[in-house]
Coordinates of C-alpha atoms in Angstrom, one line a residue:
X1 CA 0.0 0.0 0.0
X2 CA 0.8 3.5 -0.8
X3 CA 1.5 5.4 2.3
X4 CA 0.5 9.3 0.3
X5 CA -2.2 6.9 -1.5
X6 CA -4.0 4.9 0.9
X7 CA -7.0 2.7 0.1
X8 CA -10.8 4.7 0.0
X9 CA -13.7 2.9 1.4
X10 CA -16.9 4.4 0.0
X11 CA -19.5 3.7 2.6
X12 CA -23.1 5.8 1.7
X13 CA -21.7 8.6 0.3
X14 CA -19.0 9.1 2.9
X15 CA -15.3 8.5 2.1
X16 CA -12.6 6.8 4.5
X17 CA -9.2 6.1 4.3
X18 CA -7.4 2.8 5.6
X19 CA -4.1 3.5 7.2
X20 CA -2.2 0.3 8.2
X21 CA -0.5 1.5 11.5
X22 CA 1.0 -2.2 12.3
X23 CA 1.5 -5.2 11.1
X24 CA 1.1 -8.4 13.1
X25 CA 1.0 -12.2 12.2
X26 CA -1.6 -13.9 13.9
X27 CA -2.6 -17.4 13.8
X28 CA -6.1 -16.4 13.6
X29 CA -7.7 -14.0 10.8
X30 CA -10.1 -12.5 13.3
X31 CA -7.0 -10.9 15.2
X32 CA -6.1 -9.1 12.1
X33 CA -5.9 -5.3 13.0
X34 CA -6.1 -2.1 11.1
X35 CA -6.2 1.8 12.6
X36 CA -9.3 3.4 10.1
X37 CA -9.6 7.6 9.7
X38 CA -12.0 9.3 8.1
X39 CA -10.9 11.3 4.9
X40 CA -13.3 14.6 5.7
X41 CA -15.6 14.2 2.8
X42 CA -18.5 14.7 4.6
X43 CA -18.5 15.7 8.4
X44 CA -20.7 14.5 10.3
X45 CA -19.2 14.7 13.3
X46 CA -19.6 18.6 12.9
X47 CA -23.2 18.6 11.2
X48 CA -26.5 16.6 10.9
X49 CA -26.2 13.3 9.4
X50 CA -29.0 12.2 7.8
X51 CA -27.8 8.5 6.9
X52 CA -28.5 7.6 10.7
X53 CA -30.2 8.3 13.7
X54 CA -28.5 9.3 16.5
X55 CA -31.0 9.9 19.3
X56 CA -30.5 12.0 22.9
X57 CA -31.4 10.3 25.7
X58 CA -30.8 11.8 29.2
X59 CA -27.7 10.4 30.1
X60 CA -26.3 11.8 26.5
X61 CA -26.6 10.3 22.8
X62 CA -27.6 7.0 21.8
X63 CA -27.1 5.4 18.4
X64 CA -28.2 1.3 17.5
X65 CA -26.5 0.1 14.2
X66 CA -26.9 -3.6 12.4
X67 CA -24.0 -5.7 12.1
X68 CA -24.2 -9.2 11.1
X69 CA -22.9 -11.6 14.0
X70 CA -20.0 -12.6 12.0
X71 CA -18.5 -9.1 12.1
X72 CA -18.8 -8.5 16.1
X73 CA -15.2 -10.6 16.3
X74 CA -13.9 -7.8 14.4
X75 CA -15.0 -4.9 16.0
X76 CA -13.7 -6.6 19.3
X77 CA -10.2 -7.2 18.3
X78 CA -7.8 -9.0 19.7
X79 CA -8.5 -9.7 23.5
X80 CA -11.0 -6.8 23.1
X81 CA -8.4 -4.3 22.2
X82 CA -10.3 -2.7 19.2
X83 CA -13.4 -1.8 21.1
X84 CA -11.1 -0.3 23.9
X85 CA -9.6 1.6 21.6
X86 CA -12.6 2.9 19.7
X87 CA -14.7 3.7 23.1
X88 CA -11.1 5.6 24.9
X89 CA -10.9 8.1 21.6
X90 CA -14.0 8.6 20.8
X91 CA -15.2 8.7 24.5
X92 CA -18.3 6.4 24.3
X93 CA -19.6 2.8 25.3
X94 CA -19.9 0.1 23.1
X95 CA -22.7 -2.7 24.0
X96 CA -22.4 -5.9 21.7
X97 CA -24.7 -8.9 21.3
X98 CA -22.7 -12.5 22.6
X99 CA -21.1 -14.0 19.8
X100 CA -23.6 -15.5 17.0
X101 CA -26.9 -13.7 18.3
X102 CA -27.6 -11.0 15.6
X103 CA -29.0 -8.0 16.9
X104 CA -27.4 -3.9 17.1
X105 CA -24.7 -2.5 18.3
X106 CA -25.5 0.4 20.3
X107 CA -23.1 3.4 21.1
X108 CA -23.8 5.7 23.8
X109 CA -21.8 8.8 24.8
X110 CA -21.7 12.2 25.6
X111 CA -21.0 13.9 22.9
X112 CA -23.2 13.4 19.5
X113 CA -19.7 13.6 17.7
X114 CA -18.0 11.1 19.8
X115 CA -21.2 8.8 19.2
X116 CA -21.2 9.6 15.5
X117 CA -17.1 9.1 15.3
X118 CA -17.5 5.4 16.8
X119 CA -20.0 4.5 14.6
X120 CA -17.9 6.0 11.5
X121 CA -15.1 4.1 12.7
X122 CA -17.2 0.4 12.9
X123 CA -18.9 1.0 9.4
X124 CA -15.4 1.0 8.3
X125 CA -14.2 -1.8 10.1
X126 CA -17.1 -3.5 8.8
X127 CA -16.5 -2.4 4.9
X128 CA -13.0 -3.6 5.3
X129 CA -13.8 -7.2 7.3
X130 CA -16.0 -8.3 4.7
X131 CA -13.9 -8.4 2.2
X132 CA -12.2 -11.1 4.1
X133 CA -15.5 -13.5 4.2
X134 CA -15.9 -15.7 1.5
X135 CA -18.3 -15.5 -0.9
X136 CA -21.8 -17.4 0.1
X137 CA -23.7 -16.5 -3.1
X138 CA -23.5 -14.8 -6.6
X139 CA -26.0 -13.6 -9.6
X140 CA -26.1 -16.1 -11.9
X141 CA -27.6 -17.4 -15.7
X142 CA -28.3 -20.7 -15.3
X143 CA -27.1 -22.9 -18.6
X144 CA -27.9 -26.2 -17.9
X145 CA -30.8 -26.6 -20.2
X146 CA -31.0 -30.5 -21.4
X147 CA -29.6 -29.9 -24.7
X148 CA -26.7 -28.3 -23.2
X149 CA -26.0 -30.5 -20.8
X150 CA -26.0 -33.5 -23.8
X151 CA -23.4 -31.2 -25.5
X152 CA -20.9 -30.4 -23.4
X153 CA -21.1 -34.3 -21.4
X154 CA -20.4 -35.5 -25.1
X155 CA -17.3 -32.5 -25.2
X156 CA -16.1 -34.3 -22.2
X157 CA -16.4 -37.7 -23.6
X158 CA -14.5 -37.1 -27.0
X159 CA -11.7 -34.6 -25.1
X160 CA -11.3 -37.9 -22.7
X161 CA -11.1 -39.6 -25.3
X162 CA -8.6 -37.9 -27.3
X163 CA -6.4 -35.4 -24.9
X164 CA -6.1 -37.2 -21.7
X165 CA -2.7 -38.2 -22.8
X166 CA -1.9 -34.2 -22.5
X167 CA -0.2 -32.8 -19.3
X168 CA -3.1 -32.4 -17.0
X169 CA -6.2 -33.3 -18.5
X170 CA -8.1 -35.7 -16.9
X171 CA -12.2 -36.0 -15.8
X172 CA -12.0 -34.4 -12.5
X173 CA -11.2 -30.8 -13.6
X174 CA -14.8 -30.8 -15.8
X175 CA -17.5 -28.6 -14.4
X176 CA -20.9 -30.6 -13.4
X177 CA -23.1 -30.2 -16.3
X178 CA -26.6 -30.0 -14.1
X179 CA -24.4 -26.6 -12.8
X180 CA -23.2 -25.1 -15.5
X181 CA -23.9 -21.2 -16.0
X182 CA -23.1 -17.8 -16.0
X183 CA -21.8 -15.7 -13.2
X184 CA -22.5 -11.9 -13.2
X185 CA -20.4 -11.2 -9.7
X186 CA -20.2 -12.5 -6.1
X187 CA -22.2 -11.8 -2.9
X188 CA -21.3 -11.8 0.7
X189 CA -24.1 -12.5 2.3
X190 CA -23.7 -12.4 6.1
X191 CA -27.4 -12.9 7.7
X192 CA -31.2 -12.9 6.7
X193 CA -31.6 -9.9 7.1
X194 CA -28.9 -9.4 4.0
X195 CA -30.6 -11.8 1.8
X196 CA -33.6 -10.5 1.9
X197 CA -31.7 -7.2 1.2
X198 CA -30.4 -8.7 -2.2
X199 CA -33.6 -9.9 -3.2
X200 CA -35.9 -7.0 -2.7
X201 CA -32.2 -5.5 -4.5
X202 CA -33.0 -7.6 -7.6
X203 CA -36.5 -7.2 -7.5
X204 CA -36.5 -3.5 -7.7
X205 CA -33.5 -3.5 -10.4
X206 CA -36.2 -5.1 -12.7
X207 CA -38.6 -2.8 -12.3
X208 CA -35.7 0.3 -12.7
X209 CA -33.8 -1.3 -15.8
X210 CA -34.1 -5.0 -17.0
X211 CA -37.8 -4.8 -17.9
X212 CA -36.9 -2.5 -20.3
X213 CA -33.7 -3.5 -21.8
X214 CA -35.3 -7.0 -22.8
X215 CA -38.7 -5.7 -23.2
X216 CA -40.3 -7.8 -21.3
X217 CA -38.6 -11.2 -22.7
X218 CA -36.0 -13.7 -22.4
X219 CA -32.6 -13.5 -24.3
X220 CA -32.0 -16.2 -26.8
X221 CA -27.9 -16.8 -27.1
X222 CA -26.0 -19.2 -28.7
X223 CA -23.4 -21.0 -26.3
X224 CA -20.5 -21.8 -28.8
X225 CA -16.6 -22.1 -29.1
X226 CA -14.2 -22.0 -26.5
X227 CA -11.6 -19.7 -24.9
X228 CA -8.7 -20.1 -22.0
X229 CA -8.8 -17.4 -19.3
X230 CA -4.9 -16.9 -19.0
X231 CA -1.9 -16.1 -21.8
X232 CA -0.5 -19.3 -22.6
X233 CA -2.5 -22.4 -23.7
X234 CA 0.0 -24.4 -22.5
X235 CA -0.5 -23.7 -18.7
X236 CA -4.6 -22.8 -18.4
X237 CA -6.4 -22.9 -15.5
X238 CA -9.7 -22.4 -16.8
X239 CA -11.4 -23.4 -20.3
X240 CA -14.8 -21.4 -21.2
X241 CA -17.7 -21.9 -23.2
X242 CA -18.5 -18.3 -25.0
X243 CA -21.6 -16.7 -25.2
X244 CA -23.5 -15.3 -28.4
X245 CA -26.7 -13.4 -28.5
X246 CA -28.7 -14.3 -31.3
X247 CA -29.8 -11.2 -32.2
X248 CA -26.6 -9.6 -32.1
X249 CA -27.4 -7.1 -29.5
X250 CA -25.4 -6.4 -26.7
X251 CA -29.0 -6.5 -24.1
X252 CA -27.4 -9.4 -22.2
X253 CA -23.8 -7.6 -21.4
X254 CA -25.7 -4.2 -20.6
X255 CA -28.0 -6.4 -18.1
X256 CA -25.3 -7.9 -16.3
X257 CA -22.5 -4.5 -16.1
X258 CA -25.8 -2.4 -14.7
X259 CA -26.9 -5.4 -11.9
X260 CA -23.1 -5.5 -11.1
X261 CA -23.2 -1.9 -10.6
X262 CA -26.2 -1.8 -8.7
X263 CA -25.1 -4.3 -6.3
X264 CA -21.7 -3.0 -5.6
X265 CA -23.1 0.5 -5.0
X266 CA -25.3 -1.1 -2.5
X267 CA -21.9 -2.8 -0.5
X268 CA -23.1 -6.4 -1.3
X269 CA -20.9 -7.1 -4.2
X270 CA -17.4 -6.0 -5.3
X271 CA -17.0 -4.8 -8.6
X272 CA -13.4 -5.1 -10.1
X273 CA -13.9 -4.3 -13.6
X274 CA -15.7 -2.0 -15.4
X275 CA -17.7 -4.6 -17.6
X276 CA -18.7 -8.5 -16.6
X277 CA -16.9 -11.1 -18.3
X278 CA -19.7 -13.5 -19.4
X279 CA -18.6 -16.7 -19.5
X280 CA -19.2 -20.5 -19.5
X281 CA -16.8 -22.3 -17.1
X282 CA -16.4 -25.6 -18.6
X283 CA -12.6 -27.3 -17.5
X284 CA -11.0 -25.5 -14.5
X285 CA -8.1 -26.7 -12.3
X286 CA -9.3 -26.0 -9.1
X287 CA -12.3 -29.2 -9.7
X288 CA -9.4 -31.1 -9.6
X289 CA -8.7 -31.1 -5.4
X290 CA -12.3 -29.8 -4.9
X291 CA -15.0 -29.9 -7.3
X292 CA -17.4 -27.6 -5.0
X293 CA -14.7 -25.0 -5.7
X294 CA -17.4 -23.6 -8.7
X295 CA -17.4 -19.6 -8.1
X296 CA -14.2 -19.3 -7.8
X297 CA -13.1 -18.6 -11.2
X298 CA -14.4 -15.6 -10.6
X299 CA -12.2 -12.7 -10.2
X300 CA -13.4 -10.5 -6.6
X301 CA -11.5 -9.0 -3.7
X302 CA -13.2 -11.5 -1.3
X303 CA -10.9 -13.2 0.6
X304 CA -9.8 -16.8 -0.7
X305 CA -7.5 -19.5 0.5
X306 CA -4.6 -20.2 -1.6
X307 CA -4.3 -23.1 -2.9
X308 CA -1.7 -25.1 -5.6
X309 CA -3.5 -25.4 -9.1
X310 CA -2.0 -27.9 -11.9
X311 CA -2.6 -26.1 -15.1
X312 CA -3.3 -28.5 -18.1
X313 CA -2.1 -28.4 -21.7
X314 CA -5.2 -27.2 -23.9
X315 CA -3.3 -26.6 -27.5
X316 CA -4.8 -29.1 -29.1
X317 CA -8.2 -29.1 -27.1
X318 CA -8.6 -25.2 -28.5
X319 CA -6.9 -26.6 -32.1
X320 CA -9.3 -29.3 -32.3
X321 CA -12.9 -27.7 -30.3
X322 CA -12.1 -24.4 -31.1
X323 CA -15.9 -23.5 -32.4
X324 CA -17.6 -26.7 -30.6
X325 CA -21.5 -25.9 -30.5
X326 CA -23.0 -26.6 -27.0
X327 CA -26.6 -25.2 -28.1
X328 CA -29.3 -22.6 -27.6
X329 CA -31.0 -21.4 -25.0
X330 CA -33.4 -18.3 -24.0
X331 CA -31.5 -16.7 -21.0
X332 CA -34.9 -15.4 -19.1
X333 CA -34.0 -15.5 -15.5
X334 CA -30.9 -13.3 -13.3
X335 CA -30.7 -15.8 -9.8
X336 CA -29.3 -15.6 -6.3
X337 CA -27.8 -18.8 -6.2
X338 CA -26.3 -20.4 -2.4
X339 CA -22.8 -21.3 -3.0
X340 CA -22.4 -25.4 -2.1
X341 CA -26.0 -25.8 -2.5
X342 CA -27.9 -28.2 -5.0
X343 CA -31.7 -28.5 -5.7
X344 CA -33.8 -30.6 -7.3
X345 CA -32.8 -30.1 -10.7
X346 CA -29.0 -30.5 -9.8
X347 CA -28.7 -26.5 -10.1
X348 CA -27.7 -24.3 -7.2
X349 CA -30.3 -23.4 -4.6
X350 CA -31.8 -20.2 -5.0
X351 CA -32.3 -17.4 -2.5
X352 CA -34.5 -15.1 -4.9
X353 CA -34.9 -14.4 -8.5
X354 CA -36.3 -12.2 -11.5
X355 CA -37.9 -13.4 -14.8
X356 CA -37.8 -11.2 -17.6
X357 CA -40.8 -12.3 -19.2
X358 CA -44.2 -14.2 -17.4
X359 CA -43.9 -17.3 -19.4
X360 CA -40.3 -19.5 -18.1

């Protein structure tokens, strides 16, 4: 990091930068520890801030603020040295819920700007911590329509077949056909109360934009060819199926670039690049040790485990499959899909979804 060019955290409006005062190994992640400060672009410490309530009581000011369970360990610290330190500067009590009850925080103090200061100073914590969780769901296509499924199990059969003489190729590193789609980005997803969140999120970007970017009706594409993510065919990680709309439009990329930036604005998904990169996972390394390991060919800022990948040789998969036809299918449905989670039909479970037109 930068020290004259430290990270921003956007939270509501407000801007805060992260200033690493120490560094400490610990075996735990929870005992990681950061020093926040706030960057001035809005002050609320000085004026009324009308993203919160911060009521006065007769002992002083009160303010309650949601935090998912999972974050309290955070906002502790190590042997409860981050609380002490945000209730001894900013002069004010911090009552938290015991470990995995989900309820509010409440701050009490004072001084309104004292109250309003340690509440900056856990939103931020908060921003920064969950970036650390892993994912638990993402926006998804879902592509595993019957005739797709036939096609790609027999491009599995034939590459068996015919390349698992090459340097890594083998069956473990296919995707499972009954889950093969398209991701538009990743969720973190800490409670209930955050699902529900998402879908009400979905629900209204329909209404706002999709309905009238598809007019009402699915998307017919063409899934067809294939593509390695990385530079050099000899060492790929991850094989792709590419996506064609069939009229030529670009209604599908504009869908998916204005739900990723809906969702990041609203802190529930990180956006790393400008546009989504829709794409068809169909080979990927990381099936090979764990074959639940699905979303995470997707590139995000959540925090992920390393882990050694054997890249396989796919020269001659790409010489000889290079415009392989998988099929057609009418794309009519954007869902939240649960991360290690199968239903009925093999597909992930869903938390909520949209349909762009009344008929499935």
């Amino acid at each position: 990091m930068e020290v004259l060019r430290p990270p921003i955290i956007n939270i509501e409006g407000r801007l805060y930068r992260t200033n690493i005062v120490k560094e400490q190994s610990y075996q735990n992640e929870e005992d990681d520890e950061e020093d926040f400060s706030y960057s001035g672009a809005v002050d609320c410490g000085d004026e009324p801030c009308d993203t919160f309530i911060v009521e006065q009581t007769e002992n002083g000011f009160r303010c309650a603020m949601e935090v998912p369970s999972v974050l309290y360990k955070y906002i502790i610290g190590k042997k409860g040295e981050t609380r002490r330190k945000i209730e001894n500067e900013t002069r004010t009590s911090l009552n938290i819920p015991k470990p995995g009850v989900e309820g509010e925080i409440v701050i009490t103090g004072q001084q309104r700007s004292g109250v309003i200061s340690a509440r900056t100073r856990i939103e931020v914590l908060m921003e920064s911590f969950r970036k650390k969780q892993p994912f638990s769901h993402f926006l998804s296509f879902a592509l595993n329509q019957s005739e797709i499924q036939e096609r790609f199990l027999k491009f599995k059969e034939e590459v068996e077949e015919k390349h698992t003489q090459e340097q890594g190729v083998d069956g473990s590193i296919f995707q499972n056909p009954a889950k093969l789609h398209l991701t538009i980005g990743t969720l973190v997803l800490l409670n209930e109360k955050e699902v529900t969140q998402a879908c009400e999120l979905l629900q209204q970007c329909k209404k706002e934009f999709i309905d009238a970017i598809t007019g009402g009706k699915g998307i017919p594409v063409e899934v067809a060819g294939i593509e390695y993510m990385n530079d050099d065919p000899a060492m790929v990680d991850v094989l792709y199926a590419k996506i064609h709309v069939k009229d030529g439009s670009d209604k599908l990329q504009v869908v998916a670039d204005q739900l990723l930036e809906r969702f990041a604005s609203s802190g529930l998904m990180v956006k790393d690049w400008d546009r989504v990169k829709l794409h068809a996972t169909i080979m990927n390394t990381l099936f090979r040790k764990d074959p639940s390991a699905e979303g995470r060919t997707i590139s995000t800022n959540w925090k992920q485990a390393p882990r050694e990948r054997e890249s396989f040789d796919a020269r001659n998969i790409l010489k000889n499959f290079e415009n392989y036809y998988f099929g057609e299918v009418n794309l009519n449905a954007v869902l939240i899909s649960q991360r290690f989670s199968t239903d009925s039909t093999g597909y992930y479970t869903s938390s909520g979804y949209i349909t762009f037109s009344s008929n499935k």
